[in-house]
Coordinates of C-alpha atoms in Angstrom, one line a residue:
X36 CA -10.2 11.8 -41.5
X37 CA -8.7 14.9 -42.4
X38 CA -9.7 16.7 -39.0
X39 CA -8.1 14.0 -37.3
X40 CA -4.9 14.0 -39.4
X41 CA -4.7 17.8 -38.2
X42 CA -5.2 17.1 -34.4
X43 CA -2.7 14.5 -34.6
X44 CA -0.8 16.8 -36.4
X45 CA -1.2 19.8 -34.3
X46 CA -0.4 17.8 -31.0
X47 CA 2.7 16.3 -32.2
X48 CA 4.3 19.9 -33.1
X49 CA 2.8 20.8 -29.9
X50 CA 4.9 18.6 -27.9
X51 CA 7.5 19.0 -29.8
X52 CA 7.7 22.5 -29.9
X53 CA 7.5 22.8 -26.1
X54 CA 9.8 19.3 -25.5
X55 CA 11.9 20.8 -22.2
X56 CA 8.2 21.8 -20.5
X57 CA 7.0 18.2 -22.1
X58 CA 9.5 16.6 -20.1
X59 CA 9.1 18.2 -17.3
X60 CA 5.7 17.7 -17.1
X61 CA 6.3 13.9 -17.3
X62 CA 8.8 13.8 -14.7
X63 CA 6.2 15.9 -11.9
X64 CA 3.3 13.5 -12.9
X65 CA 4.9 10.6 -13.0
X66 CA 6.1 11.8 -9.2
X67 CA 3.2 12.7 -8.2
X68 CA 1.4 9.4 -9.4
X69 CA 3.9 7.2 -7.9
X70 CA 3.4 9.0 -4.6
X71 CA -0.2 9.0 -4.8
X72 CA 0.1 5.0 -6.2
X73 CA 2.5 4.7 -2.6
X74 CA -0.1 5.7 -0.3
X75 CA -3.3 4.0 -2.0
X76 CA -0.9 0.4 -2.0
X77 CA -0.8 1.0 2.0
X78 CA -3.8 1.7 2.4
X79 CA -4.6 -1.3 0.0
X80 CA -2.1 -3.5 2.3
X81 CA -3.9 -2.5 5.7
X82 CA -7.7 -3.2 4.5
X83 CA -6.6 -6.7 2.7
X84 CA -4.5 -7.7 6.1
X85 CA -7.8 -6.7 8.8
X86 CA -8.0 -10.2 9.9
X87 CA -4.8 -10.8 10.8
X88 CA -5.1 -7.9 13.1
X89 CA -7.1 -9.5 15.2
X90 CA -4.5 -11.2 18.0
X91 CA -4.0 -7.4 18.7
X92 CA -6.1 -8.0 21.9
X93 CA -4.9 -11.8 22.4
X94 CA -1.5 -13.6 24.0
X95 CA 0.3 -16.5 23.6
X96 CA 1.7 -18.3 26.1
X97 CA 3.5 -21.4 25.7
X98 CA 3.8 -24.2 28.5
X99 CA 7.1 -25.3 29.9
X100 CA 8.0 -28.3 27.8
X101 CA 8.6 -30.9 30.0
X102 CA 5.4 -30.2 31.5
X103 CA 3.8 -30.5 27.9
X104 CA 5.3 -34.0 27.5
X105 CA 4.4 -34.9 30.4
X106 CA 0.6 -33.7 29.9
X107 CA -0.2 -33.0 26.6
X108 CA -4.3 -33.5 27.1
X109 CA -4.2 -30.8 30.2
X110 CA -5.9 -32.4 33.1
X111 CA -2.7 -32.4 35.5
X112 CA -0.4 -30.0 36.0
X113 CA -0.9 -28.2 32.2
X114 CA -4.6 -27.9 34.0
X115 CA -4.3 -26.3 37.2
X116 CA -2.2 -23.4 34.7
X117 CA -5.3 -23.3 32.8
X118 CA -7.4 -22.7 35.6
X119 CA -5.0 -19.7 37.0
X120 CA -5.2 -17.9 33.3
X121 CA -9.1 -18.8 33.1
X122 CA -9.2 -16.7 36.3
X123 CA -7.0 -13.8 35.4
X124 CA -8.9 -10.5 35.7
X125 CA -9.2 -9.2 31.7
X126 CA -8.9 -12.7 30.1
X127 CA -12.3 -13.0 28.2
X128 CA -11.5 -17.1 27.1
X129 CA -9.1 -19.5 27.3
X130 CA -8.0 -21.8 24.0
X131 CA -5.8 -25.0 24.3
X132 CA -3.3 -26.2 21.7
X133 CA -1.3 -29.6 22.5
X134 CA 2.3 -29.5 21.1
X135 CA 1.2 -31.7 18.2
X136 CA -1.5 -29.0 17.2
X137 CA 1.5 -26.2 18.0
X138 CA 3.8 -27.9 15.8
X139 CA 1.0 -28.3 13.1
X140 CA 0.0 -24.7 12.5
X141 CA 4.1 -23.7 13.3
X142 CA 4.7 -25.6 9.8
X143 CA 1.5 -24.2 8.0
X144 CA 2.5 -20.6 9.0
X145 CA 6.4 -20.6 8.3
X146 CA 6.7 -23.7 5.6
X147 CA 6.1 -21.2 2.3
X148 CA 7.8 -18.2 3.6
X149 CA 10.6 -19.8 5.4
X150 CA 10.7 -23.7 5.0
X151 CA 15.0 -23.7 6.5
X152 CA 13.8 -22.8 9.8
X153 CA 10.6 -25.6 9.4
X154 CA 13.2 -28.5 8.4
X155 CA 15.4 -27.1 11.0
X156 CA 13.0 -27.3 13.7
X157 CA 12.3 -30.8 15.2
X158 CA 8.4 -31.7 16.1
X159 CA 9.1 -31.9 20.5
X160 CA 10.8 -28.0 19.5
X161 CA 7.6 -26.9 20.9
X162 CA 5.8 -27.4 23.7
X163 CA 1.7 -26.8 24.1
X164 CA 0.1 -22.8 24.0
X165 CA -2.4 -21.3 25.5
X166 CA -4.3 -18.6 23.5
X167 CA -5.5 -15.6 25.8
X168 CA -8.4 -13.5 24.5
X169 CA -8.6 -10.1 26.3
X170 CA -11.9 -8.4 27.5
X171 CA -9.9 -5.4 26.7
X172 CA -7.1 -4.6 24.4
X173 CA -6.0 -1.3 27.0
X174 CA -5.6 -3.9 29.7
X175 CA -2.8 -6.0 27.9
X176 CA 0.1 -4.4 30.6
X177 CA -1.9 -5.7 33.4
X178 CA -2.4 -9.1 32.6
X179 CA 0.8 -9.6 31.4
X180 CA 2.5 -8.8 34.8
X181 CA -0.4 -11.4 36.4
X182 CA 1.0 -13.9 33.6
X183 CA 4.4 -13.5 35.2
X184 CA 3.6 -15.4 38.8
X185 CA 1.4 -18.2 37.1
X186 CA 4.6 -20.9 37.3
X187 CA 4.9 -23.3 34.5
X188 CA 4.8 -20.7 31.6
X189 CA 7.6 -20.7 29.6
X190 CA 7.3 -18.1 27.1
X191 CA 4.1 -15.5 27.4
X192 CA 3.8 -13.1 23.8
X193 CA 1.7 -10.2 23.2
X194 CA 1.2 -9.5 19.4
X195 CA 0.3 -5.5 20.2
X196 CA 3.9 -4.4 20.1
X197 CA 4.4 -6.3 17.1
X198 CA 1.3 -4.9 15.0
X199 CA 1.9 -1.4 16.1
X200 CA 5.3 -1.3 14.8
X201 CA 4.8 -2.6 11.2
X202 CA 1.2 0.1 11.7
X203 CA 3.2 2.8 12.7
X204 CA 5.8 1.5 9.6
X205 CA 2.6 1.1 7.1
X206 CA 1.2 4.9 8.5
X207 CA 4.1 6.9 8.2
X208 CA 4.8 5.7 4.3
X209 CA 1.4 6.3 3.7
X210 CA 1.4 10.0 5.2
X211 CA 4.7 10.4 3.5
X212 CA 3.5 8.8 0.2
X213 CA 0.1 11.4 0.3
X214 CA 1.9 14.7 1.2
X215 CA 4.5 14.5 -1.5
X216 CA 1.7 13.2 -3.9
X217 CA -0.2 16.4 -3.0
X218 CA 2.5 19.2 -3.4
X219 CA 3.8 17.3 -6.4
X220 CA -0.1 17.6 -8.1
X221 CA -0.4 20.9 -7.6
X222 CA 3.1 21.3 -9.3
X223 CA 1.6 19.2 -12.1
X224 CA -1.2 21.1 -12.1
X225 CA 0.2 24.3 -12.6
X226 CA 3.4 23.0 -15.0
X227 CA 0.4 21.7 -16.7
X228 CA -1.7 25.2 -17.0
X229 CA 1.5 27.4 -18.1
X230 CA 2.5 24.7 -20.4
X231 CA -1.0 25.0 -22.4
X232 CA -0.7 28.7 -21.8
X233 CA 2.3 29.3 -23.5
X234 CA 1.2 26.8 -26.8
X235 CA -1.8 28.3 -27.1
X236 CA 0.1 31.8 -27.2
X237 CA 3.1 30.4 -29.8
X238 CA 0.0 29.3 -31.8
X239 CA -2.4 32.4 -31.7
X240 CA -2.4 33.8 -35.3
X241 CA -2.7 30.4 -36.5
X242 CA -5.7 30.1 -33.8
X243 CA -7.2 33.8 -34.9
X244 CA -7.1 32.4 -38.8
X245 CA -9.0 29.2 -38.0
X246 CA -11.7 30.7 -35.8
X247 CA -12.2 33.3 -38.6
X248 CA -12.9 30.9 -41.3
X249 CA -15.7 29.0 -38.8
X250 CA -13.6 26.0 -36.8
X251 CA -15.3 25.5 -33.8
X252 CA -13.7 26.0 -30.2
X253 CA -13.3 23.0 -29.6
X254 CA -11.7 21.9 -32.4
X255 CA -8.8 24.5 -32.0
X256 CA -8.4 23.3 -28.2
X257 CA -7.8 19.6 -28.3
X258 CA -5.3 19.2 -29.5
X259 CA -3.7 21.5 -26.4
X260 CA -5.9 19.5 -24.5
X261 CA -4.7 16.3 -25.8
X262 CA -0.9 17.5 -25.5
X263 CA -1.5 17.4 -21.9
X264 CA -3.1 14.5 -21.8
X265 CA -0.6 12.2 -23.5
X266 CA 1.9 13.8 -21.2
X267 CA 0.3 12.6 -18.1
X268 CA -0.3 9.0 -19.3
X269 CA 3.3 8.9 -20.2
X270 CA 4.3 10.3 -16.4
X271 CA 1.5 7.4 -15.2
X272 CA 3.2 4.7 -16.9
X273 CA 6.7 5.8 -15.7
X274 CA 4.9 5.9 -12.3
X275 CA 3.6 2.3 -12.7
X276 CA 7.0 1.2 -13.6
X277 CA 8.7 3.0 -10.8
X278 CA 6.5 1.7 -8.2
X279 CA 7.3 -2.0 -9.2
X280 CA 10.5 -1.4 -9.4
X281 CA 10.4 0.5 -5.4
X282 CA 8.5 -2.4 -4.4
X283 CA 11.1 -4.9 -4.9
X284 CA 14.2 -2.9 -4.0
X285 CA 12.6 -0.8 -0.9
X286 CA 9.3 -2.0 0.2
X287 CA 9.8 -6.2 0.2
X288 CA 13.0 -5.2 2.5
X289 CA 11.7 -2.6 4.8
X290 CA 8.8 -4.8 5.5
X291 CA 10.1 -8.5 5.4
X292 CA 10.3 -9.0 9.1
X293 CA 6.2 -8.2 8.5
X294 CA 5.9 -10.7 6.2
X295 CA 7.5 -13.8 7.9
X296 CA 5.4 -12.8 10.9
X297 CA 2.2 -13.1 8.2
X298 CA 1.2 -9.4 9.3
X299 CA 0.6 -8.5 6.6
X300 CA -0.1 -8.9 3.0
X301 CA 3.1 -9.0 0.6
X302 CA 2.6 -6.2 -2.1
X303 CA 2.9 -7.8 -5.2
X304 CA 3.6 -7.1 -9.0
X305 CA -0.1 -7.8 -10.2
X306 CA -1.3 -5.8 -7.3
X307 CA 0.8 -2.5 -8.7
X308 CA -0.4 -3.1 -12.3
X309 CA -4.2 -3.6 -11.0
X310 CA -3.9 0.0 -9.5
X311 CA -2.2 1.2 -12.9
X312 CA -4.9 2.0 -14.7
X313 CA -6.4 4.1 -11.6
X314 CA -3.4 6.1 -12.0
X315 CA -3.3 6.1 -16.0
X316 CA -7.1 7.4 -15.9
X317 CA -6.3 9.9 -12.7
X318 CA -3.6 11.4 -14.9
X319 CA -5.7 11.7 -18.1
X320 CA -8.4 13.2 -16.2
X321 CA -6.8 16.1 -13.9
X322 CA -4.4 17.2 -17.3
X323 CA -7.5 17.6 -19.5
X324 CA -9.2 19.3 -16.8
X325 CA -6.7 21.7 -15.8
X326 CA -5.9 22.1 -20.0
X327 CA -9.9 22.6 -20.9
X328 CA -10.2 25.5 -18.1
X329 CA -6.7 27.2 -18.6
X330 CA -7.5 27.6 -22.5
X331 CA -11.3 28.6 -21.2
X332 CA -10.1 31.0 -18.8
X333 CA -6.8 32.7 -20.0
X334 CA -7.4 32.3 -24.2
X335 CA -9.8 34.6 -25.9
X336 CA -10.7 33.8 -29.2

Protein backbone atom coordinates (compact mmCIF):
# COMPACT_ATOMS: atom_id res chain seq x y z
CA UNK A 1 0.00 0.00 0.00
CA UNK A 2 2.58 2.26 0.75
CA UNK A 3 4.45 1.73 -2.69
CA UNK A 4 1.35 2.58 -4.27
CA UNK A 5 0.59 5.63 -2.21
CA UNK A 6 4.18 6.90 -3.46
CA UNK A 7 3.50 6.11 -7.27
CA UNK A 8 0.34 7.93 -7.00
CA UNK A 9 2.08 10.34 -5.24
CA UNK A 10 5.08 10.74 -7.45
CA UNK A 11 2.81 10.96 -10.66
CA UNK A 12 0.56 13.57 -9.41
CA UNK A 13 3.60 16.05 -8.62
CA UNK A 14 4.86 14.88 -11.84
CA UNK A 15 2.06 16.20 -13.79
CA UNK A 16 1.81 18.87 -11.90
CA UNK A 17 5.18 20.04 -11.95
CA UNK A 18 5.38 19.90 -15.76
CA UNK A 19 1.40 21.16 -16.26
CA UNK A 20 2.15 23.51 -19.54
CA UNK A 21 4.11 20.26 -21.33
CA UNK A 22 0.98 18.15 -19.57
CA UNK A 23 -1.29 20.09 -21.51
CA UNK A 24 0.28 20.10 -24.34
CA UNK A 25 0.72 16.67 -24.53
CA UNK A 26 -3.16 16.22 -24.25
CA UNK A 27 -3.92 18.65 -26.85
CA UNK A 28 -1.34 16.64 -29.73
CA UNK A 29 -2.87 13.19 -28.62
CA UNK A 30 -6.08 14.06 -28.49
CA UNK A 31 -5.30 15.46 -32.33
CA UNK A 32 -3.73 12.90 -33.35
CA UNK A 33 -6.40 10.28 -32.02
CA UNK A 34 -9.25 12.13 -33.50
CA UNK A 35 -7.43 12.12 -36.80
CA UNK A 36 -6.49 8.62 -36.60
CA UNK A 37 -10.32 7.83 -35.10
CA UNK A 38 -11.43 10.11 -38.64
CA UNK A 39 -9.78 7.78 -41.06
CA UNK A 40 -10.59 4.25 -39.23
CA UNK A 41 -14.70 5.61 -39.15
CA UNK A 42 -14.21 5.85 -43.18
CA UNK A 43 -12.75 3.12 -43.55
CA UNK A 44 -15.41 1.59 -41.14
CA UNK A 45 -18.27 3.42 -43.36
CA UNK A 46 -16.91 1.96 -46.77
CA UNK A 47 -16.55 -1.91 -45.57
CA UNK A 48 -20.13 -1.75 -43.69
CA UNK A 49 -21.74 -0.01 -47.00
CA UNK A 50 -20.00 -2.98 -49.76
CA UNK A 51 -23.33 -4.09 -50.77
CA UNK A 52 -24.77 -1.20 -51.63
CA UNK A 53 -21.95 -0.73 -54.04
CA UNK A 54 -23.09 -3.12 -56.03
CA UNK A 55 -25.42 -1.08 -58.77
CA UNK A 56 -21.93 0.44 -59.66
CA UNK A 57 -22.09 -1.81 -62.77
CA UNK A 58 -26.03 -1.60 -63.17
CA UNK A 59 -28.73 1.13 -64.73
CA UNK A 60 -32.01 2.11 -64.21
CA UNK A 61 -34.17 2.96 -66.68
CA UNK A 62 -37.68 3.88 -66.23
CA UNK A 63 -40.54 3.42 -68.85
CA UNK A 64 -42.53 6.30 -70.27
CA UNK A 65 -45.58 6.34 -68.07
CA UNK A 66 -48.30 6.27 -70.24
CA UNK A 67 -46.82 3.33 -71.72
CA UNK A 68 -46.57 1.71 -68.14
CA UNK A 69 -50.32 2.20 -67.64
CA UNK A 70 -51.02 1.12 -70.48
CA UNK A 71 -48.83 -2.24 -70.00
CA UNK A 72 -47.88 -2.82 -66.77
CA UNK A 73 -47.26 -6.83 -67.23
CA UNK A 74 -44.77 -6.04 -70.43
CA UNK A 75 -45.99 -8.15 -73.30
CA UNK A 76 -46.89 -5.04 -75.67
CA UNK A 77 -45.22 -2.23 -76.19
CA UNK A 78 -43.20 -2.24 -72.53
CA UNK A 79 -42.04 -5.76 -74.29
CA UNK A 80 -40.63 -4.97 -77.51
CA UNK A 81 -38.36 -2.18 -75.11
CA UNK A 82 -37.36 -5.11 -73.21
CA UNK A 83 -36.25 -7.00 -76.08
CA UNK A 84 -34.04 -3.92 -77.51
CA UNK A 85 -32.21 -3.68 -73.89
CA UNK A 86 -31.97 -7.62 -73.67
CA UNK A 87 -30.07 -7.19 -76.90
CA UNK A 88 -27.83 -4.27 -76.16
CA UNK A 89 -24.11 -5.18 -76.56
CA UNK A 90 -22.70 -5.20 -72.55
CA UNK A 91 -26.13 -5.77 -70.87
CA UNK A 92 -25.44 -9.08 -68.99
CA UNK A 93 -29.51 -9.45 -67.73
CA UNK A 94 -32.51 -7.78 -67.85
CA UNK A 95 -34.97 -7.29 -64.48
CA UNK A 96 -38.63 -6.03 -64.65
CA UNK A 97 -40.30 -3.93 -62.03
CA UNK A 98 -44.21 -2.96 -62.74
CA UNK A 99 -45.03 0.62 -61.36
CA UNK A 100 -46.71 -1.06 -58.43
CA UNK A 101 -43.36 -2.90 -57.44
CA UNK A 102 -41.49 0.70 -58.31
CA UNK A 103 -43.68 2.53 -56.13
CA UNK A 104 -43.28 -0.25 -53.38
CA UNK A 105 -39.52 -0.26 -52.90
CA UNK A 106 -39.62 3.90 -53.69
CA UNK A 107 -41.54 4.08 -50.19
CA UNK A 108 -39.33 1.33 -48.45
CA UNK A 109 -36.10 3.29 -49.57
CA UNK A 110 -37.16 6.99 -48.81
CA UNK A 111 -40.11 6.45 -45.98
CA UNK A 112 -37.43 6.66 -42.79
CA UNK A 113 -35.07 9.07 -44.18
CA UNK A 114 -37.41 11.29 -45.94
CA UNK A 115 -41.16 10.39 -45.44
CA UNK A 116 -42.42 14.52 -46.94
CA UNK A 117 -41.30 13.52 -50.26
CA UNK A 118 -43.16 9.69 -49.72
CA UNK A 119 -46.55 11.47 -48.72
CA UNK A 120 -45.85 13.96 -51.28
CA UNK A 121 -45.50 11.51 -53.99
CA UNK A 122 -48.76 9.93 -55.36
CA UNK A 123 -48.64 5.95 -56.26
CA UNK A 124 -49.13 6.48 -60.65
CA UNK A 125 -45.77 9.19 -59.81
CA UNK A 126 -43.90 6.41 -61.21
CA UNK A 127 -43.97 4.55 -63.97
CA UNK A 128 -42.29 0.70 -64.44
CA UNK A 129 -38.05 0.23 -64.42
CA UNK A 130 -35.94 -1.81 -65.96
CA UNK A 131 -32.83 -2.87 -64.12
CA UNK A 132 -29.66 -3.23 -66.46
CA UNK A 133 -26.83 -5.47 -65.27
CA UNK A 134 -23.55 -4.75 -67.15
CA UNK A 135 -21.10 -7.54 -68.39
CA UNK A 136 -18.67 -4.76 -67.72
CA UNK A 137 -18.66 -1.83 -65.43
CA UNK A 138 -15.80 0.09 -68.09
CA UNK A 139 -18.49 -0.28 -70.77
CA UNK A 140 -21.21 1.90 -68.82
CA UNK A 141 -20.53 5.08 -71.58
CA UNK A 142 -21.32 2.81 -74.34
CA UNK A 143 -24.41 1.38 -73.43
CA UNK A 144 -25.73 4.41 -72.20
CA UNK A 145 -25.48 6.18 -75.63
CA UNK A 146 -27.29 2.69 -77.21
CA UNK A 147 -30.01 3.44 -74.31
CA UNK A 148 -30.52 6.81 -75.96
CA UNK A 149 -32.23 5.45 -79.50
CA UNK A 150 -34.39 2.61 -77.64
CA UNK A 151 -37.84 4.95 -77.83
CA UNK A 152 -40.16 4.64 -74.94
CA UNK A 153 -37.48 5.31 -72.08
CA UNK A 154 -38.21 8.02 -70.05
CA UNK A 155 -35.56 8.39 -67.70
CA UNK A 156 -32.19 6.06 -68.05
CA UNK A 157 -29.74 6.41 -64.58
CA UNK A 158 -26.33 5.18 -64.07
CA UNK A 159 -25.36 4.87 -60.23
CA UNK A 160 -21.33 5.10 -61.21
CA UNK A 161 -21.23 8.85 -61.07
CA UNK A 162 -23.08 8.86 -58.06
CA UNK A 163 -20.82 6.26 -55.99
CA UNK A 164 -17.73 7.76 -57.24
CA UNK A 165 -18.42 11.03 -55.86
CA UNK A 166 -19.49 10.21 -52.23
CA UNK A 167 -15.92 7.49 -52.82
CA UNK A 168 -13.93 10.12 -53.95
CA UNK A 169 -15.73 12.35 -50.78
CA UNK A 170 -15.24 9.15 -48.26
CA UNK A 171 -11.18 8.78 -49.82
CA UNK A 172 -10.04 12.12 -49.55
CA UNK A 173 -11.27 12.48 -45.66
CA UNK A 174 -9.74 9.41 -45.02
CA UNK A 175 -6.21 10.34 -46.66
CA UNK A 176 -6.69 13.71 -44.99
CA UNK A 177 -7.86 12.11 -41.66
CA UNK A 178 -4.36 9.49 -41.78
CA UNK A 179 -1.76 12.09 -42.75
CA UNK A 180 -2.55 14.60 -40.10
CA UNK A 181 -2.96 11.62 -37.66
CA UNK A 182 0.57 10.61 -38.68
CA UNK A 183 2.57 13.96 -38.37
CA UNK A 184 0.48 14.68 -35.23
CA UNK A 185 1.92 11.01 -33.54
CA UNK A 186 5.09 11.62 -34.20
CA UNK A 187 4.61 15.10 -32.54
CA UNK A 188 3.10 13.17 -29.67
CA UNK A 189 5.66 10.96 -29.72
CA UNK A 190 8.42 13.10 -29.27
CA UNK A 191 6.33 15.84 -26.83
CA UNK A 192 5.94 12.65 -25.10
CA UNK A 193 9.89 11.59 -24.88
CA UNK A 194 11.13 15.26 -23.87
CA UNK A 195 8.36 15.56 -21.51
CA UNK A 196 9.62 12.18 -19.49
CA UNK A 197 13.12 13.47 -20.26
CA UNK A 198 12.99 16.56 -18.53
CA UNK A 199 10.92 14.91 -15.20
CA UNK A 200 13.19 12.36 -14.87
CA UNK A 201 16.09 15.16 -14.96
CA UNK A 202 14.04 17.65 -12.32
CA UNK A 203 13.77 14.43 -10.21
CA UNK A 204 17.43 12.91 -10.43
CA UNK A 205 18.87 13.34 -6.93
CA UNK A 206 15.70 12.10 -5.55
CA UNK A 207 16.11 9.15 -8.32
CA UNK A 208 20.14 8.65 -7.28
CA UNK A 209 18.87 8.39 -3.39
CA UNK A 210 16.27 5.74 -4.08
CA UNK A 211 18.37 3.52 -6.34
CA UNK A 212 21.16 3.76 -3.59
CA UNK A 213 19.10 2.43 -0.85
CA UNK A 214 17.93 -0.79 -3.25
CA UNK A 215 14.42 0.45 -5.15
CA UNK A 216 14.30 -1.37 -8.14
CA UNK A 217 14.25 0.30 -11.75
CA UNK A 218 11.21 -0.13 -12.24
CA UNK A 219 9.85 1.13 -9.45
CA UNK A 220 11.55 4.70 -9.87
CA UNK A 221 10.20 4.72 -13.65
CA UNK A 222 6.41 4.31 -13.42
CA UNK A 223 5.43 6.64 -12.25
CA UNK A 224 7.13 8.72 -15.40
CA UNK A 225 5.75 6.03 -17.30
CA UNK A 226 2.32 6.39 -15.85
CA UNK A 227 2.50 10.38 -16.19
CA UNK A 228 2.49 9.70 -19.83
CA UNK A 229 0.08 7.41 -19.76
CA UNK A 230 -2.80 9.25 -17.98
CA UNK A 231 -1.90 12.05 -20.33
CA UNK A 232 -2.72 10.20 -23.42
CA UNK A 233 -6.08 8.60 -22.17
CA UNK A 234 -7.05 12.08 -21.21
CA UNK A 235 -6.10 13.41 -25.05
CA UNK A 236 -8.14 9.94 -26.20
CA UNK A 237 -11.17 10.79 -24.41
CA UNK A 238 -11.08 14.46 -25.58
CA UNK A 239 -10.59 12.81 -29.06
CA UNK A 240 -13.71 10.54 -28.50
CA UNK A 241 -15.71 13.53 -27.58
CA UNK A 242 -14.45 15.66 -30.48
CA UNK A 243 -15.19 13.14 -32.96
CA UNK A 244 -18.92 12.96 -31.85
CA UNK A 245 -19.18 16.21 -31.67
CA UNK A 246 -17.49 16.55 -35.78
CA UNK A 247 -19.80 13.93 -36.67
CA UNK A 248 -22.94 15.85 -36.04
CA UNK A 249 -21.82 19.35 -37.00
CA UNK A 250 -19.40 18.31 -40.21
CA UNK A 251 -19.78 14.76 -41.24
CA UNK A 252 -23.92 14.18 -41.16
CA UNK A 253 -23.84 17.49 -43.49
CA UNK A 254 -21.09 16.93 -45.89
CA UNK A 255 -22.51 13.50 -46.53
CA UNK A 256 -26.41 13.81 -46.31
CA UNK A 257 -27.01 13.89 -49.97
CA UNK A 258 -25.19 10.11 -49.36
CA UNK A 259 -27.38 9.18 -47.01
CA UNK A 260 -30.90 9.87 -48.58
CA UNK A 261 -29.45 8.08 -51.65
CA UNK A 262 -28.84 4.96 -48.90
CA UNK A 263 -25.03 4.95 -50.20
CA UNK A 264 -23.92 4.61 -47.48
CA UNK A 265 -23.96 3.90 -43.83
CA UNK A 266 -24.87 6.94 -41.49
CA UNK A 267 -21.94 7.25 -38.89
CA UNK A 268 -23.53 7.15 -35.67
CA UNK A 269 -22.92 8.00 -31.96
CA UNK A 270 -22.54 4.27 -30.74
CA UNK A 271 -20.37 3.65 -33.68
CA UNK A 272 -17.74 6.51 -32.37
CA UNK A 273 -17.87 5.26 -28.76
CA UNK A 274 -17.41 1.48 -30.07
CA UNK A 275 -14.05 2.65 -31.67
CA UNK A 276 -13.19 4.72 -28.30
CA UNK A 277 -11.69 2.31 -26.52
CA UNK A 278 -9.33 1.37 -29.71
CA UNK A 279 -8.18 4.84 -29.32
CA UNK A 280 -8.15 4.97 -25.39
CA UNK A 281 -5.85 1.62 -25.53
CA UNK A 282 -3.78 3.02 -28.72
CA UNK A 283 -2.94 6.09 -26.56
CA UNK A 284 -2.01 4.12 -23.41
CA UNK A 285 0.06 1.94 -25.36
CA UNK A 286 2.38 4.21 -27.71
CA UNK A 287 2.87 6.81 -24.39
CA UNK A 288 4.19 3.93 -22.22
CA UNK A 289 6.15 2.80 -24.93
CA UNK A 290 7.77 5.78 -26.05
CA UNK A 291 8.11 6.76 -21.81
CA UNK A 292 9.70 3.00 -20.97
CA UNK A 293 12.45 3.47 -23.81
CA UNK A 294 13.15 7.26 -23.36
CA UNK A 295 13.89 6.71 -19.52
CA UNK A 296 15.79 3.26 -20.83
CA UNK A 297 17.79 5.02 -23.31
CA UNK A 298 18.58 8.68 -22.16
CA UNK A 299 18.47 8.03 -17.95
CA UNK A 300 21.39 6.37 -16.33
CA UNK A 301 20.92 5.32 -12.97
Amino acid sequence: MTAARFIASEVWQGLRRNLSMTLAMIITTAVALAMLGAGLLVVMTASASQDKYDYLNEFRVYVDRSISREDPDCTAECGQIRAQLESTAGVASVEYKDPEETYSEFVDLFSSTDPVLVESTSPDALGSRFTLTLDDPTGAEAVSTQLGTVEGIEIVQGQGELVERVFSVLDGIRNAAFAVAVVQLLATVLLIANMTRIAAFTRRTALGIMRLVGASRWYTELPFVLEAVIAAVVGAVLAVGGLVAANGVFLDRMLAEAYRANLVERISTGDILLLGPVLILAGAVVSALTAWVTLRVTVRH
